[in-house]
Amino acid sequence: MEKKPQFPHRRWNPLRQSWVMVSPHRTQRPWQGEVGQKTAPSAVAYDPKCYLCPGNQRAGGSVNPTYDGIFTFVNDYSALLPDSPLVTEAQASPMLVAQPARGLCKVLCFHPDHSLTLARMTQPEIRRVVDAWTREYQELGGLDWIDYVQIFENRGAMMGASNPHPHGQIWSTGFVPDEPAAETLAQSDHLARTGHCLLCDYLAAEQAAQERIIFQNEHFAALVPWWAVWPFEVLIVSRRHLGALPELNEAERDGLADVLKRMTTRFDNLFETPFPYTMGFHQSPTDAGAHPEWHFHAHFYPPLLRSATVRKFMVGFEMLGMPQRDITPEDAAQRLIACSEEHFWPRT
Ligand SMILES: [Zn+2]
Ligand SMILES: [Zn+2]
Ligand SMILES: [Zn+2]
């Protein structure tokens, strides 16, 4: 592939309506940072001290069933509560605004085996998780006071995940949180202005460019977005225009399980480590709106930069000015394209 000019520039993120600064010339400077080591994956299938393993007691006192598939429960330490008061006290100044925030936070165990990860689960096992996510979106989103269902997985100590047991979270809220609210505005604007879906147009542009697409199956594309902030940030986009999990047909649910397995395997193989990340789905709000503008997708935000332990920090200019990256999204995509889809640590 032809080498792109390596000069500083900024790129527009139309989904977030924000910029990211790219400084590829800096990848030539000598590295003086930390040198990492490979991380050994967890090897125990059952941990008597894990609060998510089957049959164990959680800190709140509840005992997990001896589940053999998925297991879901209301978070014992929820960030939001369903019965929060509906009105907040009047504040002394309009500069001190607060609003009530109601919600319901759940935990979803992906598998009873403590040592597994999405990458090392089979495609049918991940499909079971896709079905559970879909059910949760329907049930929680179906409550008239829930306006958004945020499904996510926080993986690895580097991302603050306290427990390696394969699990994710579902925070459903009585309001649309900032990130999906910004994406709702951007997608609505694009639809009103062009008559097209923003992500359908974006995916078509990426398919034409063929520079940042890591791989595709029949139903989903995995790519490093043009505007990626994190070194190996990835966007998973459905190839058909649809707004939320319940609109996926059977084949598309299998396709989602497939794309998640293959992407997380490539991530793990990149530095031969269980790759840390925050991954989550963005989909139609469950408020009263119809949301024809919404296009279902998942974001992977991994912190690692150049080894199993060397991470990117969002500090300095990035906190005060704007996000910045050195390695280009095209180079990151090439690195991920070169990764095998056979896991470096096979499951026996
Ligand atoms: Zn466990
Ligand atoms: Zn679309
Ligand atoms: Zn999004």
Short mmCIF file of C-alpha atoms and ligand atoms in Angstrom, two decimals:
data_model
loop_
_atom_site.label_atom_id
_atom_site.label_comp_id
_atom_site.label_asym_id
_atom_site.label_seq_id
_atom_site.Cartn_x
_atom_site.Cartn_y
_atom_site.Cartn_z
CA MET A 1 0.00 0.00 0.00
CA GLU A 2 1.16 3.51 -0.81
CA LYS A 3 2.53 5.42 2.17
CA LYS A 4 0.32 8.37 3.16
CA PRO A 5 1.99 11.74 3.84
CA GLN A 6 3.22 11.68 7.43
CA PHE A 7 2.36 15.24 8.45
CA PRO A 8 0.25 16.45 11.38
CA HIS A 9 -3.41 16.95 10.58
CA ARG A 10 -6.79 16.74 12.27
CA ARG A 11 -9.67 14.48 11.31
CA TRP A 12 -13.41 15.02 11.73
CA ASN A 13 -15.58 12.53 13.59
CA PRO A 14 -19.05 13.06 12.06
CA LEU A 15 -20.69 10.70 14.56
CA ARG A 16 -19.45 12.60 17.58
CA GLN A 17 -19.06 15.96 15.78
CA SER A 18 -15.56 16.43 17.15
CA TRP A 19 -11.94 16.44 15.91
CA VAL A 20 -8.93 14.26 16.62
CA MET A 21 -5.35 15.36 15.95
CA VAL A 22 -3.06 12.89 14.15
CA SER A 23 0.73 13.30 14.46
CA PRO A 24 2.24 10.39 12.47
CA HIS A 25 5.70 11.99 12.26
CA ARG A 26 6.05 11.37 16.00
CA THR A 27 6.12 7.59 15.53
CA GLN A 28 9.67 8.09 14.24
CA ARG A 29 10.95 9.54 17.51
CA PRO A 30 12.97 7.20 19.76
CA TRP A 31 10.88 5.35 22.33
CA GLN A 32 11.91 6.16 25.88
CA GLY A 33 8.96 4.82 27.77
CA GLU A 34 8.19 1.70 29.66
CA VAL A 35 8.99 -1.72 28.14
CA GLY A 36 6.31 -4.32 28.64
CA GLN A 37 6.05 -8.05 29.19
CA LYS A 38 3.49 -10.55 27.99
CA THR A 39 0.63 -11.09 30.39
CA ALA A 40 -0.33 -14.62 31.34
CA PRO A 41 -4.06 -15.29 31.01
CA SER A 42 -6.01 -16.56 34.01
CA ALA A 43 -6.04 -20.34 34.08
CA VAL A 44 -8.55 -21.41 36.75
CA ALA A 45 -12.00 -22.46 35.51
CA TYR A 46 -13.49 -21.93 38.96
CA ASP A 47 -12.37 -19.43 41.60
CA PRO A 48 -13.95 -19.92 45.05
CA LYS A 49 -13.36 -16.20 45.80
CA CYS A 50 -15.03 -14.93 42.58
CA TYR A 51 -18.43 -13.32 43.17
CA LEU A 52 -19.52 -14.24 39.61
CA CYS A 53 -18.63 -17.95 39.55
CA PRO A 54 -21.59 -20.39 39.77
CA GLY A 55 -22.75 -21.27 43.29
CA ASN A 56 -20.67 -18.55 44.99
CA GLN A 57 -21.96 -15.98 47.45
CA ARG A 58 -21.78 -12.32 46.46
CA ALA A 59 -20.77 -9.50 48.82
CA GLY A 60 -24.41 -8.46 49.19
CA GLY A 61 -25.25 -11.94 50.51
CA SER A 62 -27.08 -13.38 47.47
CA VAL A 63 -25.91 -16.76 46.20
CA ASN A 64 -25.39 -17.31 42.46
CA PRO A 65 -27.24 -20.26 40.94
CA THR A 66 -25.08 -23.07 39.57
CA TYR A 67 -25.70 -21.68 36.06
CA ASP A 68 -24.32 -23.42 33.00
CA GLY A 69 -25.04 -20.82 30.32
CA ILE A 70 -25.46 -17.13 30.95
CA PHE A 71 -26.51 -15.56 34.24
CA THR A 72 -27.88 -12.09 34.84
CA PHE A 73 -28.70 -10.19 38.02
CA VAL A 74 -29.29 -6.64 39.26
CA ASN A 75 -25.97 -5.10 40.30
CA ASP A 76 -25.57 -5.25 44.09
CA TYR A 77 -23.87 -1.83 43.99
CA SER A 78 -25.85 -0.09 41.23
CA ALA A 79 -24.79 3.41 40.16
CA LEU A 80 -28.46 4.17 39.59
CA LEU A 81 -31.62 3.17 41.41
CA PRO A 82 -35.17 2.74 40.09
CA ASP A 83 -36.82 4.48 43.01
CA SER A 84 -34.75 7.67 43.11
CA PRO A 85 -36.96 10.71 43.94
CA LEU A 86 -38.54 12.27 40.84
CA VAL A 87 -37.79 15.82 41.87
CA THR A 88 -34.57 17.30 43.15
CA GLU A 89 -34.43 20.08 45.71
CA ALA A 90 -34.58 23.58 44.28
CA GLN A 91 -31.05 25.01 44.05
CA ALA A 92 -30.07 28.49 45.14
CA SER A 93 -28.83 29.45 41.67
CA PRO A 94 -29.53 28.57 38.00
CA MET A 95 -25.79 27.88 37.84
CA LEU A 96 -26.33 24.87 40.10
CA VAL A 97 -28.56 22.62 37.99
CA ALA A 98 -29.43 19.03 38.91
CA GLN A 99 -31.96 16.56 37.57
CA PRO A 100 -33.21 13.29 38.98
CA ALA A 101 -31.46 10.23 37.47
CA ARG A 102 -33.26 6.94 37.65
CA GLY A 103 -31.98 3.69 36.25
CA LEU A 104 -31.37 -0.01 36.62
CA CYS A 105 -27.92 -1.62 36.46
CA LYS A 106 -27.51 -5.30 35.70
CA VAL A 107 -24.60 -7.70 35.39
CA LEU A 108 -24.51 -10.40 32.72
CA CYS A 109 -22.13 -13.34 33.13
CA PHE A 110 -21.15 -14.60 29.68
CA HIS A 111 -20.03 -18.07 30.77
CA PRO A 112 -19.64 -20.13 33.98
CA ASP A 113 -15.94 -20.80 33.21
CA HIS A 114 -13.90 -18.18 35.10
CA SER A 115 -10.90 -18.49 32.75
CA LEU A 116 -12.71 -17.68 29.48
CA THR A 117 -13.04 -14.48 27.49
CA LEU A 118 -15.22 -13.65 24.46
CA ALA A 119 -12.23 -14.48 22.24
CA ARG A 120 -11.86 -17.96 23.70
CA MET A 121 -15.58 -18.78 23.83
CA THR A 122 -17.10 -20.64 20.87
CA GLN A 123 -19.30 -18.82 18.37
CA PRO A 124 -22.47 -20.60 19.67
CA GLU A 125 -21.54 -19.60 23.25
CA ILE A 126 -21.21 -15.97 22.16
CA ARG A 127 -24.50 -16.26 20.25
CA ARG A 128 -26.13 -17.14 23.61
CA VAL A 129 -24.77 -13.85 24.96
CA VAL A 130 -26.09 -11.95 21.91
CA ASP A 131 -29.54 -13.43 22.60
CA ALA A 132 -29.31 -12.39 26.27
CA TRP A 133 -28.26 -8.83 25.32
CA THR A 134 -31.24 -8.68 22.95
CA ARG A 135 -33.65 -9.88 25.66
CA GLU A 136 -32.28 -7.36 28.17
CA TYR A 137 -32.55 -4.51 25.66
CA GLN A 138 -36.18 -5.47 24.99
CA GLU A 139 -37.15 -5.96 28.63
CA LEU A 140 -35.37 -2.92 30.06
CA GLY A 141 -36.10 -0.70 27.05
CA GLY A 142 -39.73 -1.79 27.28
CA LEU A 143 -40.11 -0.11 30.69
CA ASP A 144 -41.79 3.23 30.04
CA TRP A 145 -39.36 5.12 32.28
CA ILE A 146 -36.21 3.75 30.62
CA ASP A 147 -34.97 5.92 27.70
CA TYR A 148 -31.66 4.21 26.98
CA VAL A 149 -30.07 0.79 27.45
CA GLN A 150 -26.26 0.87 27.52
CA ILE A 151 -24.75 -2.59 27.13
CA PHE A 152 -20.98 -2.77 27.68
CA GLU A 153 -18.01 -4.86 28.72
CA ASN A 154 -15.10 -3.45 30.70
CA ARG A 155 -12.21 -5.84 30.38
CA GLY A 156 -8.87 -5.95 32.16
CA ALA A 157 -7.43 -4.36 35.28
CA MET A 158 -6.07 -1.54 33.08
CA MET A 159 -9.69 -0.55 32.39
CA GLY A 160 -10.64 -0.82 36.05
CA ALA A 161 -12.38 -4.19 35.72
CA SER A 162 -12.05 -5.73 39.15
CA ASN A 163 -12.91 -9.29 38.16
CA PRO A 164 -11.56 -11.36 35.22
CA HIS A 165 -14.69 -13.55 35.11
CA PRO A 166 -16.23 -13.09 31.62
CA HIS A 167 -19.05 -10.64 32.17
CA GLY A 168 -20.56 -7.39 31.01
CA GLN A 169 -22.88 -4.76 32.34
CA ILE A 170 -26.16 -3.22 31.29
CA TRP A 171 -26.95 0.23 32.61
CA SER A 172 -30.42 1.38 31.60
CA THR A 173 -31.30 4.97 32.30
CA GLY A 174 -34.33 7.26 32.51
CA PHE A 175 -32.50 9.66 30.17
CA VAL A 176 -30.28 9.37 27.07
CA PRO A 177 -26.62 9.62 28.22
CA ASP A 178 -24.26 12.15 26.58
CA GLU A 179 -22.47 9.91 24.05
CA PRO A 180 -25.58 8.38 22.44
CA ALA A 181 -27.32 11.77 22.76
CA ALA A 182 -24.53 13.39 20.71
CA GLU A 183 -24.70 10.56 18.16
CA THR A 184 -28.50 10.91 17.97
CA LEU A 185 -28.10 14.60 17.06
CA ALA A 186 -25.36 13.91 14.50
CA GLN A 187 -27.31 11.11 12.83
CA SER A 188 -30.55 13.15 12.81
CA ASP A 189 -28.75 16.13 11.25
CA HIS A 190 -27.18 13.95 8.56
CA LEU A 191 -30.52 12.32 7.73
CA ALA A 192 -32.31 15.68 7.57
CA ARG A 193 -29.56 17.23 5.44
CA THR A 194 -28.88 14.38 2.98
CA GLY A 195 -31.82 12.00 3.24
CA HIS A 196 -29.29 9.23 4.05
CA CYS A 197 -28.14 7.39 7.15
CA LEU A 198 -24.77 8.69 8.42
CA LEU A 199 -23.25 5.29 9.15
CA CYS A 200 -24.58 3.73 5.91
CA ASP A 201 -22.79 6.56 4.05
CA TYR A 202 -19.67 6.17 6.21
CA LEU A 203 -19.50 2.38 5.72
CA ALA A 204 -19.85 2.83 1.94
CA ALA A 205 -16.91 5.28 2.02
CA GLU A 206 -14.78 2.82 4.02
CA GLN A 207 -15.67 -0.05 1.69
CA ALA A 208 -14.59 2.08 -1.27
CA ALA A 209 -11.34 3.14 0.44
CA GLN A 210 -10.40 -0.38 1.69
CA GLU A 211 -7.73 1.05 3.98
CA ARG A 212 -9.20 0.76 7.45
CA ILE A 213 -11.49 -2.30 7.18
CA ILE A 214 -9.95 -5.14 9.18
CA PHE A 215 -12.41 -7.80 8.02
CA GLN A 216 -16.09 -8.28 7.21
CA ASN A 217 -18.53 -11.12 7.36
CA GLU A 218 -21.86 -11.22 5.53
CA HIS A 219 -23.56 -9.00 8.13
CA PHE A 220 -20.94 -6.86 9.89
CA ALA A 221 -17.77 -4.90 9.17
CA ALA A 222 -14.93 -4.37 11.66
CA LEU A 223 -12.78 -1.32 10.98
CA VAL A 224 -10.47 1.23 12.58
CA PRO A 225 -12.51 4.40 12.17
CA TRP A 226 -11.07 7.37 10.24
CA TRP A 227 -11.41 9.40 13.45
CA ALA A 228 -10.10 6.79 15.94
CA VAL A 229 -8.75 8.33 19.15
CA TRP A 230 -7.40 5.21 20.87
CA PRO A 231 -4.44 3.54 19.07
CA PHE A 232 -6.38 0.37 18.18
CA GLU A 233 -9.92 1.69 18.44
CA VAL A 234 -12.39 -0.38 16.41
CA LEU A 235 -15.91 0.21 15.16
CA ILE A 236 -18.19 -2.73 14.35
CA VAL A 237 -21.01 -1.69 11.99
CA SER A 238 -23.97 -3.70 10.76
CA ARG A 239 -23.97 -3.85 6.96
CA ARG A 240 -27.76 -3.55 6.85
CA HIS A 241 -29.41 -0.40 8.14
CA LEU A 242 -31.01 -1.23 11.49
CA GLY A 243 -31.30 0.57 14.80
CA ALA A 244 -31.10 -1.99 17.59
CA LEU A 245 -30.44 -5.62 18.59
CA PRO A 246 -34.09 -6.82 18.32
CA GLU A 247 -34.02 -5.94 14.59
CA LEU A 248 -31.24 -8.46 13.92
CA ASN A 249 -32.49 -11.62 12.22
CA GLU A 250 -31.17 -15.08 13.14
CA ALA A 251 -28.32 -14.97 10.62
CA GLU A 252 -27.32 -11.48 11.77
CA ARG A 253 -27.22 -12.58 15.41
CA ASP A 254 -24.83 -15.36 14.36
CA GLY A 255 -22.91 -12.77 12.34
CA LEU A 256 -22.54 -10.54 15.39
CA ALA A 257 -21.23 -13.46 17.48
CA ASP A 258 -18.77 -14.26 14.68
CA VAL A 259 -17.48 -10.70 14.31
CA LEU A 260 -17.03 -10.35 18.11
CA LYS A 261 -15.10 -13.61 18.36
CA ARG A 262 -12.82 -12.81 15.43
CA MET A 263 -12.17 -9.21 16.52
CA THR A 264 -11.39 -10.05 20.16
CA THR A 265 -9.11 -12.89 18.98
CA ARG A 266 -7.15 -10.50 16.76
CA PHE A 267 -6.91 -8.05 19.67
CA ASP A 268 -5.54 -10.75 22.02
CA ASN A 269 -3.06 -11.89 19.37
CA LEU A 270 -1.76 -8.34 18.74
CA PHE A 271 0.42 -8.29 21.88
CA GLU A 272 -0.20 -11.92 22.95
CA THR A 273 -2.09 -10.78 26.00
CA PRO A 274 -5.75 -10.74 27.09
CA PHE A 275 -6.35 -7.34 25.44
CA PRO A 276 -8.00 -4.80 27.76
CA TYR A 277 -10.82 -2.64 26.41
CA THR A 278 -14.16 -1.05 26.98
CA MET A 279 -16.59 -2.37 24.39
CA GLY A 280 -20.22 -1.37 24.08
CA PHE A 281 -23.16 -1.15 21.73
CA HIS A 282 -24.76 2.06 20.59
CA GLN A 283 -28.32 1.63 19.44
CA SER A 284 -31.68 3.38 19.25
CA PRO A 285 -32.83 5.11 22.43
CA THR A 286 -35.90 3.47 23.97
CA ASP A 287 -37.70 6.78 24.55
CA ALA A 288 -40.91 7.58 22.68
CA GLY A 289 -39.14 8.52 19.40
CA ALA A 290 -39.09 6.43 16.19
CA HIS A 291 -35.34 7.01 15.50
CA PRO A 292 -35.03 6.16 11.78
CA GLU A 293 -31.63 7.92 11.96
CA TRP A 294 -30.07 5.31 14.27
CA HIS A 295 -27.61 2.74 12.90
CA PHE A 296 -26.56 -0.10 15.23
CA HIS A 297 -22.84 -0.33 16.01
CA ALA A 298 -20.27 -1.28 18.66
CA HIS A 299 -17.20 0.66 19.80
CA PHE A 300 -14.04 -0.99 21.11
CA TYR A 301 -11.88 1.46 23.10
CA PRO A 302 -8.63 -0.35 24.03
CA PRO A 303 -5.93 1.58 25.93
CA LEU A 304 -2.85 -0.37 24.76
CA LEU A 305 -0.32 1.34 22.51
CA ARG A 306 2.71 -0.79 21.79
CA SER A 307 2.89 -3.83 24.09
CA ALA A 308 0.94 -5.74 26.72
CA THR A 309 1.74 -3.07 29.32
CA VAL A 310 2.44 0.18 27.47
CA ARG A 311 -0.77 2.14 27.33
CA LYS A 312 -1.92 5.43 25.92
CA PHE A 313 -2.75 8.17 28.42
CA MET A 314 -5.27 10.89 27.75
CA VAL A 315 -3.46 13.71 29.55
CA GLY A 316 -2.06 17.19 28.98
CA PHE A 317 -3.21 18.65 25.66
CA GLU A 318 -5.78 15.86 25.37
CA MET A 319 -7.50 16.87 28.60
CA LEU A 320 -7.22 20.57 27.93
CA GLY A 321 -7.38 20.74 24.14
CA MET A 322 -8.40 17.73 22.07
CA PRO A 323 -7.54 14.05 21.62
CA GLN A 324 -4.34 13.28 19.72
CA ARG A 325 -2.75 10.13 18.33
CA ASP A 326 0.60 9.24 16.75
CA ILE A 327 0.12 5.93 14.87
CA THR A 328 -2.37 6.54 12.04
CA PRO A 329 -5.67 4.64 11.90
CA GLU A 330 -4.44 3.13 8.60
CA ASP A 331 -1.29 1.74 10.28
CA ALA A 332 -3.36 0.42 13.20
CA ALA A 333 -5.70 -1.32 10.74
CA GLN A 334 -2.72 -2.91 8.95
CA ARG A 335 -1.43 -4.25 12.29
CA LEU A 336 -4.83 -5.79 13.08
CA ILE A 337 -5.24 -7.17 9.54
CA ALA A 338 -1.91 -8.98 10.03
CA CYS A 339 -3.15 -10.69 13.23
CA SER A 340 -4.27 -14.30 13.12
CA GLU A 341 -7.81 -15.41 13.95
CA GLU A 342 -6.41 -18.48 15.73
CA HIS A 343 -6.04 -17.53 19.39
CA PHE A 344 -2.44 -17.50 20.69
CA TRP A 345 -3.67 -19.38 23.76
CA PRO A 346 -5.90 -22.19 22.43
CA ARG A 347 -8.74 -23.55 24.56
CA THR A 348 -8.40 -27.21 25.47
ZN ZN B 1 -15.49 -16.42 38.33
ZN ZN B 2 -27.69 3.06 8.28
ZN ZN B 3 -21.47 5.19 18.83
#
